[in-house]
XYZ file of C-alpha atoms in Angstrom:
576
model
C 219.494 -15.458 178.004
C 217.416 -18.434 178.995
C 217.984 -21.512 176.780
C 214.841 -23.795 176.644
C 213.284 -25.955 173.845
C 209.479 -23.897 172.578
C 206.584 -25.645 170.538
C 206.548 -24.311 167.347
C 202.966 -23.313 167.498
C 204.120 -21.125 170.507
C 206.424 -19.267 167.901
C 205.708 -16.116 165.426
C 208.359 -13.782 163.609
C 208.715 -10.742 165.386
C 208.462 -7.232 163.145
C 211.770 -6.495 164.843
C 213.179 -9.062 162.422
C 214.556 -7.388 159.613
C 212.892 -9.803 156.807
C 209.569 -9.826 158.527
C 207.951 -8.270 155.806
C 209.637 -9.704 152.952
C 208.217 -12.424 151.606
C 208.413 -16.032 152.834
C 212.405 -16.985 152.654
C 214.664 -19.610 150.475
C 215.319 -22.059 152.949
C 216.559 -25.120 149.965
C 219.941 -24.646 151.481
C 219.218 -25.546 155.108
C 216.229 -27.768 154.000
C 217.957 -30.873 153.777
C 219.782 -30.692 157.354
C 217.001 -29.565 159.381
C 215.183 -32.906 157.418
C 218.209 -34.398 158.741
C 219.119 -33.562 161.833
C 216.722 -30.894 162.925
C 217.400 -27.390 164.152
C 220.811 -26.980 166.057
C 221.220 -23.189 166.423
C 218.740 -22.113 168.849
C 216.492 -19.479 167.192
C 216.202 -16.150 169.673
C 213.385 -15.497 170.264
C 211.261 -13.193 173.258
C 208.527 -12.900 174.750
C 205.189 -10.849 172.912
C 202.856 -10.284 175.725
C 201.687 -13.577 176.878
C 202.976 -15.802 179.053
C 203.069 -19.253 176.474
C 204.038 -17.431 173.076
C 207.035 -15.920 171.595
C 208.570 -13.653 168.708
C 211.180 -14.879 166.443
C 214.196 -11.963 166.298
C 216.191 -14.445 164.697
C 216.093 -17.836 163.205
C 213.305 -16.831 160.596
C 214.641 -19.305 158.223
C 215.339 -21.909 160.391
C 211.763 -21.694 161.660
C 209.970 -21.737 158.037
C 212.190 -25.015 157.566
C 211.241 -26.569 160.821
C 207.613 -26.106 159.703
C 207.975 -27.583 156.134
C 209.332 -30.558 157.831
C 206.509 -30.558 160.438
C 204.223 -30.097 157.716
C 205.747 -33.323 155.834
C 205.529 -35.428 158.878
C 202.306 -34.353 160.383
C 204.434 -33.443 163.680
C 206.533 -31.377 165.152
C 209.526 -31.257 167.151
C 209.918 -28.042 169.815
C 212.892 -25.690 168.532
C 215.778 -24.930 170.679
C 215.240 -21.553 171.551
C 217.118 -18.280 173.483
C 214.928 -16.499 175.609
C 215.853 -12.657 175.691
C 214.757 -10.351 178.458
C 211.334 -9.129 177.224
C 210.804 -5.462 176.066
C 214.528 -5.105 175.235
C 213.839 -3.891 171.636
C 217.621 -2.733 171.245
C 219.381 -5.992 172.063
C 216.263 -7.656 169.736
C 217.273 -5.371 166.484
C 221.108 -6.152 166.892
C 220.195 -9.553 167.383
C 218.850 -9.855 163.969
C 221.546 -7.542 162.140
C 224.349 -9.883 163.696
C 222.627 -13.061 162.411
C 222.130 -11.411 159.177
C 225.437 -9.921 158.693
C 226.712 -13.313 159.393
C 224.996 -15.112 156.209
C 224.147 -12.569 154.365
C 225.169 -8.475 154.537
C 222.142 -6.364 154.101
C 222.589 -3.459 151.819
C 224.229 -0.279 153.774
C 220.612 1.954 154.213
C 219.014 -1.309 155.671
C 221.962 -0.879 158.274
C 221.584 2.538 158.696
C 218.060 2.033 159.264
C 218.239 -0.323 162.374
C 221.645 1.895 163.805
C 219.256 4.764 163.849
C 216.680 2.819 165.815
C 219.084 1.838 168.138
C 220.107 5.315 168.859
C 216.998 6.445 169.247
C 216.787 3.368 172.074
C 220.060 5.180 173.809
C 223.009 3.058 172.166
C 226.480 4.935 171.909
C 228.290 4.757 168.649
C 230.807 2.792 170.707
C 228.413 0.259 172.126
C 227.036 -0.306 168.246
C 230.818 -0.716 166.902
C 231.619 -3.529 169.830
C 228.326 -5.280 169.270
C 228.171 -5.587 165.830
C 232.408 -5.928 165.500
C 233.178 -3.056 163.309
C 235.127 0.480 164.313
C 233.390 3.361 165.441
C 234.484 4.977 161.869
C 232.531 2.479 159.729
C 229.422 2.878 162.123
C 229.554 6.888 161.937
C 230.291 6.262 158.273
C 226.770 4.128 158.082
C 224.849 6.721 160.518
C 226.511 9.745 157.849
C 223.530 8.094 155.235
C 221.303 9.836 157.567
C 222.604 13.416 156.481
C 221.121 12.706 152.407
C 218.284 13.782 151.281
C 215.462 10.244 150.973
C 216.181 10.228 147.216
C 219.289 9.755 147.692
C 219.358 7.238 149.594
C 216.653 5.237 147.555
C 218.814 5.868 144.482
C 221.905 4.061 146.917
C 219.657 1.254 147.841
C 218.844 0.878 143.730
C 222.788 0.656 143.145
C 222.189 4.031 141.055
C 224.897 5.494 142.778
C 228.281 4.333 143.356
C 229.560 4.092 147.123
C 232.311 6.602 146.646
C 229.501 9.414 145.467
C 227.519 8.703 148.200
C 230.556 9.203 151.014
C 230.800 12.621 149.543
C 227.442 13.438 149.514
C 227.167 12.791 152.909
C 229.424 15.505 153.226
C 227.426 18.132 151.070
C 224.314 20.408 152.378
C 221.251 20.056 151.717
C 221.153 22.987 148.744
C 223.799 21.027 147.606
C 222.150 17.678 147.614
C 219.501 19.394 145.767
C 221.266 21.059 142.780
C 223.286 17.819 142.563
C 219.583 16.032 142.520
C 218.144 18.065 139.809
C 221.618 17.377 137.698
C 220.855 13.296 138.316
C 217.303 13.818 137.108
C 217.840 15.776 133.929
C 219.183 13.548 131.182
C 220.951 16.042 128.995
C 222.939 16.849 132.241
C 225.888 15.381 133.755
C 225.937 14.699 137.445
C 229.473 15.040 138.992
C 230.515 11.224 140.790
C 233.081 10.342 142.408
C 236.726 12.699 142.863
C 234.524 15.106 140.127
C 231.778 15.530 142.864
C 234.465 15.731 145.654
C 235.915 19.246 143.427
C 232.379 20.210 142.712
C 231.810 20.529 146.367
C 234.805 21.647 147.840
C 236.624 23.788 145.122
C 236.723 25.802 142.253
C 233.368 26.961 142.576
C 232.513 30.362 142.817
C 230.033 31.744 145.879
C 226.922 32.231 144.445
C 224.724 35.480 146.084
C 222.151 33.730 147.145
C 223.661 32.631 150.292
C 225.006 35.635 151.877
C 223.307 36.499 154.669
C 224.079 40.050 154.336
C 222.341 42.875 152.007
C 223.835 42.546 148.743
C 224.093 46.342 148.437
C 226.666 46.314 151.093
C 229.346 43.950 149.605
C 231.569 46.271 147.714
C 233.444 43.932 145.692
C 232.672 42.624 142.129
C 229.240 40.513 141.499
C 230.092 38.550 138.210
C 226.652 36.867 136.728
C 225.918 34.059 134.156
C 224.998 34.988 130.275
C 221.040 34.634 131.211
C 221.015 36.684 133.913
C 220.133 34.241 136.242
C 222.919 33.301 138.908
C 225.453 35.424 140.079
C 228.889 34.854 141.975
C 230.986 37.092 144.511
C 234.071 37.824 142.781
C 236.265 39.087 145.689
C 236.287 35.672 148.256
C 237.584 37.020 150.841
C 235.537 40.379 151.352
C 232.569 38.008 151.007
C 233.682 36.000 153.713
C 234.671 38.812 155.694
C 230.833 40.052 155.334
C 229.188 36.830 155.944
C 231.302 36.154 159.086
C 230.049 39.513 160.614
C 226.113 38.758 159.439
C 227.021 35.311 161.091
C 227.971 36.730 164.496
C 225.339 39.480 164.668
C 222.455 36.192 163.579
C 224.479 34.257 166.834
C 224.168 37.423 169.446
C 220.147 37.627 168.305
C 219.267 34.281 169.165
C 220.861 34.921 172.447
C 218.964 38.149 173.172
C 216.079 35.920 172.335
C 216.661 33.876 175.326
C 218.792 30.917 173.704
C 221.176 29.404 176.342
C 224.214 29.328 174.171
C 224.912 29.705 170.449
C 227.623 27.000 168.506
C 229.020 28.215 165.353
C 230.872 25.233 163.589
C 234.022 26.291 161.917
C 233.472 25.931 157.909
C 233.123 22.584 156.737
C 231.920 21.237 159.857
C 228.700 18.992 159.460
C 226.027 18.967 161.748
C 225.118 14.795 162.107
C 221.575 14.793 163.400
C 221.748 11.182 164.894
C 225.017 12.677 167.362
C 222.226 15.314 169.325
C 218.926 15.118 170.382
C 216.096 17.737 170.316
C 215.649 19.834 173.376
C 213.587 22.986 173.701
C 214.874 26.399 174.396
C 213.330 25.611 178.065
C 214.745 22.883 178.830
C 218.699 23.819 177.926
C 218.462 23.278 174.012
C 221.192 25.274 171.948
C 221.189 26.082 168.299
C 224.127 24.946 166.254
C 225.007 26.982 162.641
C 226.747 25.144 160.323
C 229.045 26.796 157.330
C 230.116 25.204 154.167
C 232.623 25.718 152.272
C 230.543 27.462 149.505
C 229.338 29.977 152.378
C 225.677 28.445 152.492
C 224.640 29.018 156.469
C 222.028 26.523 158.317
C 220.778 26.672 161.715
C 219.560 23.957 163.773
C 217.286 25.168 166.653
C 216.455 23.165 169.874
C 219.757 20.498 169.846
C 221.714 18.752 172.476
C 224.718 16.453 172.014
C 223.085 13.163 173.250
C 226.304 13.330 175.868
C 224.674 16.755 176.957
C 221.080 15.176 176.865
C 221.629 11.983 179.169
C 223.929 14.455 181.872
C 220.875 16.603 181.882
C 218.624 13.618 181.968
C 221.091 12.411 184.890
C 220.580 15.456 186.430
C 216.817 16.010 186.605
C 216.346 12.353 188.015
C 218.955 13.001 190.398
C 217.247 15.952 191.796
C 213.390 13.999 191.613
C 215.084 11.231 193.548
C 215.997 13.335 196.452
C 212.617 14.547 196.594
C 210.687 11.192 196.553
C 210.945 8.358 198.319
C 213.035 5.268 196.706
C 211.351 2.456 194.602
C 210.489 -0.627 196.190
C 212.762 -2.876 194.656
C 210.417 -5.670 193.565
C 207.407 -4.293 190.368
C 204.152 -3.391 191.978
C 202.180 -5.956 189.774
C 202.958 -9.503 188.811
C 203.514 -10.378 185.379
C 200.191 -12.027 185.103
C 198.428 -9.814 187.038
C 199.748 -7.096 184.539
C 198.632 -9.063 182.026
C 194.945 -9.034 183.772
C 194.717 -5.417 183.638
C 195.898 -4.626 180.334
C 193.420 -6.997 178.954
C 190.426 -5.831 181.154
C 192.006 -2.303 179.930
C 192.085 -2.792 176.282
C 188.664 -4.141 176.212
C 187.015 -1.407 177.990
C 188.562 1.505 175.770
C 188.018 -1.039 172.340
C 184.442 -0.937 173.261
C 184.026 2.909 174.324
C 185.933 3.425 170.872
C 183.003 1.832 168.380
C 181.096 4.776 169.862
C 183.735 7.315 168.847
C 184.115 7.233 165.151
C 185.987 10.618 164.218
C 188.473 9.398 166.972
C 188.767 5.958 165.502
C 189.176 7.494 162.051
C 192.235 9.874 163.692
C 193.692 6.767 165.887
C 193.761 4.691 162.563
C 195.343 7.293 160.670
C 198.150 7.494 163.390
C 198.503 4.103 163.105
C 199.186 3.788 159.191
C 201.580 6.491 159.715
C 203.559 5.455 162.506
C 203.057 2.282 162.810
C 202.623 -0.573 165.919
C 203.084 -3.876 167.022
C 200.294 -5.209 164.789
C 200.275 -2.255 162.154
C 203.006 -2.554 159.778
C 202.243 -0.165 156.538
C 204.978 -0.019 153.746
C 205.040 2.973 151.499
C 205.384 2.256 147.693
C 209.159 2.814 146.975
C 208.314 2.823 142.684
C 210.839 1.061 142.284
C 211.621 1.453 138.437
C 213.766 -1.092 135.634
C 216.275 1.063 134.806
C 217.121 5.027 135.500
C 215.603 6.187 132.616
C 211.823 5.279 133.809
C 212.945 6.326 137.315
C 213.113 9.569 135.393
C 210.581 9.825 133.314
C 208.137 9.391 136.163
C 209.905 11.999 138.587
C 210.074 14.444 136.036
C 205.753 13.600 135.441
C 203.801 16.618 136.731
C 201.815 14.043 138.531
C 204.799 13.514 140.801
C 205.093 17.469 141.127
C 201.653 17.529 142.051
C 202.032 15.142 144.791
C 205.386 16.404 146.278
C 203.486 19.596 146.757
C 200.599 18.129 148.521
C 202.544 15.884 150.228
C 204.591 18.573 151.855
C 201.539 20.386 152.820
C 200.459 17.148 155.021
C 203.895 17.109 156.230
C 203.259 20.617 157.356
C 199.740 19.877 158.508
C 201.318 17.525 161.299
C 204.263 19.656 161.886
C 207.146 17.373 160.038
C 210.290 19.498 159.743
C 211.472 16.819 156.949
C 209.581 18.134 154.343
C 211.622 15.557 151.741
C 210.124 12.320 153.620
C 207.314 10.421 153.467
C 203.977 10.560 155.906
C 203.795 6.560 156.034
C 206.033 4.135 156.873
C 206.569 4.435 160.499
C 208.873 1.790 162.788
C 205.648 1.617 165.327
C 207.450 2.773 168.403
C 204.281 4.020 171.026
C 205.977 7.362 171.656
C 205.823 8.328 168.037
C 202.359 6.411 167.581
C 200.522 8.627 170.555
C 202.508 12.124 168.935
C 201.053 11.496 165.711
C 197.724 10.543 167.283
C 197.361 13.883 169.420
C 198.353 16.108 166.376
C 195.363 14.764 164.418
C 192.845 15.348 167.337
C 194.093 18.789 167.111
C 192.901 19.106 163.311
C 189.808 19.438 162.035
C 187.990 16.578 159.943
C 188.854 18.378 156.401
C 192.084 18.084 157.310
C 192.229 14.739 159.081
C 190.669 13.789 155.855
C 194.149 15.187 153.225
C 195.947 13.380 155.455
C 194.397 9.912 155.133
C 194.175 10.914 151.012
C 197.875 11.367 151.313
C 199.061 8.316 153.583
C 196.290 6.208 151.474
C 198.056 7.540 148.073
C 201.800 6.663 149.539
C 201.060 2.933 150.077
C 198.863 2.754 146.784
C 200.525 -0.333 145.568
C 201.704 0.078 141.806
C 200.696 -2.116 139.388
C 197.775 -3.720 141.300
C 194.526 -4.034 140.361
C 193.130 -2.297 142.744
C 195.008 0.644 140.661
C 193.176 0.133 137.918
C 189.642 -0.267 140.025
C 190.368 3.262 141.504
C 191.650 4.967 137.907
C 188.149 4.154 136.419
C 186.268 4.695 139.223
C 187.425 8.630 139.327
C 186.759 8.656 135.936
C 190.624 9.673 135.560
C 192.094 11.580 132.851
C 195.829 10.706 131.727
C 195.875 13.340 129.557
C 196.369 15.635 132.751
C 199.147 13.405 133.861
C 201.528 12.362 130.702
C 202.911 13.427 127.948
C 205.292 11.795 125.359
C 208.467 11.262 126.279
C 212.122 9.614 125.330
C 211.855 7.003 127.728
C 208.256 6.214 126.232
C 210.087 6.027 122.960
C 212.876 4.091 123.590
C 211.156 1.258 125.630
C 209.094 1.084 122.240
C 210.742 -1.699 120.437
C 208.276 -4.216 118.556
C 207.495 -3.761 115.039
C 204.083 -4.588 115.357
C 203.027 -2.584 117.826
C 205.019 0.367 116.658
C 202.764 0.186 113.598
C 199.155 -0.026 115.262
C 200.671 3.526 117.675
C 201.272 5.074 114.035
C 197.575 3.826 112.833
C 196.696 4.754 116.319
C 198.185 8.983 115.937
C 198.460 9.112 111.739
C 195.675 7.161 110.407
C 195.281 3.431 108.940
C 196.412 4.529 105.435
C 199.719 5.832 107.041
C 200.162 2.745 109.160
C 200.304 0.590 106.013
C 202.199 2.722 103.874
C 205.052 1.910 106.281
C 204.738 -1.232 107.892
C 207.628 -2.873 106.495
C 209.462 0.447 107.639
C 211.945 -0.212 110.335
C 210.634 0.278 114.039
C 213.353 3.611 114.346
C 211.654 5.071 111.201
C 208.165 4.434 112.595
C 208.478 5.962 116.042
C 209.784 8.887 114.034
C 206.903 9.381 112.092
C 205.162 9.154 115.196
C 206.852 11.637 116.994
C 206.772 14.362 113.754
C 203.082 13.775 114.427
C 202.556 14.520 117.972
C 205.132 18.018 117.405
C 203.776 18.921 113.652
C 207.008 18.528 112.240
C 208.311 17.590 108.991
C 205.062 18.220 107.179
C 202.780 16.216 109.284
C 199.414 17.309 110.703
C 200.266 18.250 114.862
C 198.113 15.425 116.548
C 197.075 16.694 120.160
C 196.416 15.130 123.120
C 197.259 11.543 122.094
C 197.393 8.739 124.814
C 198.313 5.005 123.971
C 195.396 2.607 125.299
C 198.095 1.381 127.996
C 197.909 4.448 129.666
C 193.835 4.774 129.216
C 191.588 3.874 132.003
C 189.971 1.223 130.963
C 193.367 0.061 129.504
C 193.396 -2.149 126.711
C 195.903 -3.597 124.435
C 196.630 -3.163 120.515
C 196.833 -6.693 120.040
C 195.291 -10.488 120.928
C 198.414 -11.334 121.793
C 198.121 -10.713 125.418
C 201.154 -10.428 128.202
C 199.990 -7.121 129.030
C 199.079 -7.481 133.126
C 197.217 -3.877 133.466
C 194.016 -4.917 131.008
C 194.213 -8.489 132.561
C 193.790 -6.948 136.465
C 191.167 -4.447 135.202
C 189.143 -7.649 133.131
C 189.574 -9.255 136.808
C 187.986 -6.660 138.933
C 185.706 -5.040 136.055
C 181.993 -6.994 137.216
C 182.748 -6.296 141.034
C 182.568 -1.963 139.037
C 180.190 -1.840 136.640
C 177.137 -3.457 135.971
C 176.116 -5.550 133.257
């Protein structure tokens, strides 16, 4: 690294940065000294394209207090800075983890995040553990957060889940993640955690039919099912495992008949990491791995490499290129500002030709709110909820059903094999920029189209007001979308307003027959309404005024933020 001291207005934080986005930091810690004795840690920083300006990897706080001060004294000093070798986007991200780690740990998916990255960029395990200080166990231990399913892990990030659940999750397959999933979700069940999940997954269970592999009408043990009818279990273990062994090895000789160079069959309870291999085609060498688990579910992985395997066969094919061709010259065929000259003369060529292309621009800007770039960075809405039991409420909604489904036909659309992620919320590396690009030219408008819908609806910011703008404009319905529910009930707490809801579903002359009526004994009455219970009249279809569009409130009271952003952005809607 070359140490030299920068201008400040030569300086901007680079998106490598993990806070980038976040917003602007608390620097009243640091304030003080840098007033004092200005920065002393050099900030790293490298270059972004131009030869007189640079991008902050680390030092963001130490730069937003350098320009307070600057700001107070109407001048500033140049910041000691570390020059890194520009375009190494690997040594930028560890950068920033290491200065973060060092004042403050980032939560363990933030880690797993940037570890990913950097294995995509070709570091080792090893090379992560010696950079960062830790041993190779705890990084594999981080990279394991890769095998849960996203809801998972955004329920790990919340502090949901407890650290030990999560290690043995990591552990379970993805039917298993799901069943254990729908147990989290469902209130009146109990999830397993901890050493209960460890048994859950590993023992005492029976095997359930549905994962043989084999025709059910050749087992000839004992099938034992539930009292509805609706699971059923193998009774005899070991002639089931017997069974699925030999369905297993006559699945592993087909895909070599159909041309696959080898076959690995993991011995049970083996996990398949994806972030250890790499995806190859059959063409090019790429084996398919089957994974077993203990409960006899079978998975397959097409099209893998270990990333050892990868880089010898990478090795190998620029080995054989470079005894073809003629060596490099050892010095770049362009300067670093005549570079510069063409990609500038470049990029305003094609910018230009573009304003004539408008179903391309639509595609290329598609491509970039999904995968991101340099200047692009779109964040998809994680709904983050107060407590579990809205988290809940919400994911139970049919309006999220509706949108998982038509989310994973998008996902489809562009050929995603994660049909659990998200379309947004790319890193904005140009490899996965262009791929995402070229799959849209390939569809047609329509389709181009349900993909924008869906990568528009994603990063829909909640509780905005351009929400509420949107809701009236489509004229929307809640009725469609929500129904009455505990969590509605218990998060329904004030006296008053309990009363005007009753007025609201019973009648005025209800209301006031038991306003002085305890708020438990009012959302009672309220909810014999809405189910026709305890001889009152079934009310149908009732929505609150919060959940309206337009909203409005039951009271002049105010404090309630949805009617105040739609009373902000009404006039720029509808006209007088």
């Amino acid at each position: 690294m070359q140490l030299a001291h920068v201008s400040i207005e030569q300086l901007s934080v680079s998106a490598i940065n993990m806070r980038h986005s976040k917003r602007a930091p608390d620097i009243s810690d640091i304030l003080p000294s840098v007033r004092a004795r200005g920065v002393l840690v050099p900030l790293l920083i490298r270059p972004n394209g131009s030869p007189d300006t640079f991008e902050i990897v680390a030092g963001r706080r130490r730069y937003f207090a350098a320009k307070t001060v600057a700001d107070e004294r109407g001048e500033a000093d140049p910041l000691p800075c570390a020059i890194m070798e520009d375009g190494d986007d690997a040594d930028a991200l560890e950068a920033s983890l290491i200065e973060n780690i060092a004042r403050l740990d980032p939560d363990e998916v933030s880690q797993w995040e940037t570890f990913t990255r950097l294995i995509k960029e070709g570091r080792a395990v090893a090379d992560i553990a010696a950079t960062f200080g830790l041993t190779e166990p705890q990084v594999k231990r981080v990279l394991a957060l890769g095998d849960l399913l996203p809801k998972i892990r955004e329920a790990y990030r919340r502090e949901e889940i407890d650290t030990e659940t999560v290690r043995h999750l990591t552990m379970a397959s993805k039917v298993q993640q799901k069943d254990w999933l729908t147990l989290f979700a469902d209130p009146n069940q109990h999830a397993p955690r901890g050493w209960q999940l460890k048994q859950w997954l590993f023992g005492g269970q029976s095997i359930s039919t549905k994962v043989a592999l084999f025709p059910i009408e050749n087992y000839g043990g004992l099938i034992v099912s539930d009292l509805f009818g609706e699971e059923s279990y193998f009774a005899d273990a070991d002639l089931f495992w017997q069974k699925q062994n030999e369905a297993i090895a006559a699945k592993r000789d087909a895909y070599l008949e159909a041309g696959w160079a080898e076959v690995v069959v993991l011995e049970p309870g083996q996990y398949f990491h994806a972030w250890d291999y790499e995806k190859t085609p059959k063409k090019k060498g790429g084996k398919v791995v089957v994974t077993v688990s203990q409960r006899g579910e079978v998975e397959c992985h097409e099209g893998y490499l270990s990333r050892k395997e990868a880089r010898r066969a990478r090795a190998g094919g620029e080995a054989g290129e470079a005894a073809e061709t003629p060596a490099k010259p050892s010095r770049p065929e362009l300067s670093g500002p005549m570079q510069n000259y063409v990609d500038l003369h470049r990029h305003a060529a094609v910018r230009t030709a573009l304003l004539d292309h408008a179903s391309v621009a639509l595609r290329l800007m598609v491509a970039h709110a999904i995968a991101g770039s340099p200047l692009w960075t779109v964040r998809v809405e994680d709904q983050r909820a107060a407590n579990a039991a809205i988290a809940e409420s919400v994911a139970a909604s049919s309006a999220e059903a509706a949108f998982a489904a038509k989310r994973r036909e998008v996902l489809a659309l562009l050929g995603s094999i994660d049909e659990d992620g998200t379309v947004a919320g790319g890193h904005g590396d140009d490899f996965s920029l262009a791929s995402v690009f070229a799959r849209l030219l390939a569809l047609s408008d329509d389709d181009v189209l349900r993909v924008l819908a869906l990568v528009m609806a994603e990063t829909l910011c909640a509780g905005s007001a351009i929400v509420e703008a949107l809701g009236n404009h489509l004229g929307l319905d809640m009725r469609g979308y929500w129904q009455p529910d505990d969590a509605f009930f218990e998060l329904l707490r004030d006296k008053e307003i309990a009363n005007r809801l009753l007025a609201d579903v019973g009648g005025s002359h209800v209301a006031e027959g038991n306003s002085s009526e305890k708020v438990k004994t009012q959302k009672k009455i309220i909810r014999d309404f809405l189910s026709g219970e305890n001889g009152r009249q079934k009310v149908d279809g009732w929505l609150p005024r919060w959940l309206a569009f337009p909203a409005s409130g039951y009271t002049d009271r105010g404090g309630f933020r949805t009617a105040d952003q739609w009373a902000k952005v009404q006039p720029l809607f509808v006209s007088e």
